[in-house]
Amino acid sequence: MKRVYVNEDWCLACHLCEYYCAAANSGAENMVKAFNADKKPIPRIKVEEGKRDKEGVNFAVQCRHCDAKPCVKGCITGALSVNDGVVSVDENRCVGCYTCVLSCPYGCIVIDGEGHRIQKCDLCVKNHSGEPACVQGCPNRAIVFEER
């Protein structure tokens, strides 16, 4: 299964992956409309910035769609499921207990802007075919979508 991987040596911490992700999952036609809406979109990827010197490491963090899937196992309502290896969330079934947030060893599950439900990376399976938006928007190709 293809997954998103980050080469931290190439990450510039520009945060463009966050903007592309948020816009792609907003339901808006384009990025301008997504960010001009009353409800601001939330990215499902987050850039962790290291120190600003040579020792610092920048790293984009998103759902790993890992083999163990503790978030799916911990979900009390069955809102999280696995389809073709991709962990997806049914937002209508999510009750906002945040058990999955506590279960994720990577800290990849985010809470929506209203604080009621969770959101997570689904590899943009609903948004388009091909690469996820974060991969397409990375100017330095630090984020890749490949099978390893």
PDB file of N, CA and C in Angstrom, residues 32 56 74 82 87 89 109:
ATOM      1  N   VAL A  32      -8.486  29.719  -2.365  1.00  0.00           N
ATOM      2  CA  VAL A  32      -8.953  31.060  -2.019  1.00  0.00           C
ATOM      3  C   VAL A  32     -10.328  30.980  -1.369  1.00  0.00           C
ATOM      4  N   GLY A  56      18.554  21.489  13.774  1.00  0.00           N
ATOM      5  CA  GLY A  56      17.099  21.365  13.799  1.00  0.00           C
ATOM      6  C   GLY A  56      16.575  20.451  12.708  1.00  0.00           C
ATOM      7  N   GLY A  74      -9.513   1.456  19.410  1.00  0.00           N
ATOM      8  CA  GLY A  74      -9.984   2.218  20.550  1.00  0.00           C
ATOM      9  C   GLY A  74     -11.276   2.974  20.319  1.00  0.00           C
ATOM     10  N   VAL A  82     -11.193   0.669   8.436  1.00  0.00           N
ATOM     11  CA  VAL A  82     -10.085   0.474   7.505  1.00  0.00           C
ATOM     12  C   VAL A  82     -10.647  -0.008   6.172  1.00  0.00           C
ATOM     13  N   VAL A  87      -7.109   4.200   6.906  1.00  0.00           N
ATOM     14  CA  VAL A  87      -7.962   4.434   8.073  1.00  0.00           C
ATOM     15  C   VAL A  87      -8.816   5.654   7.773  1.00  0.00           C
ATOM     16  N   VAL A  89     -12.530   7.994   8.708  1.00  0.00           N
ATOM     17  CA  VAL A  89     -13.456   8.352   9.781  1.00  0.00           C
ATOM     18  C   VAL A  89     -14.824   8.671   9.198  1.00  0.00           C
ATOM     19  N   ILE A 109      -4.231  12.550  14.925  1.00  0.00           N
ATOM     20  CA  ILE A 109      -5.660  12.794  14.809  1.00  0.00           C
ATOM     21  C   ILE A 109      -5.941  14.175  15.384  1.00  0.00           C
TER      22      ILE A 109
END
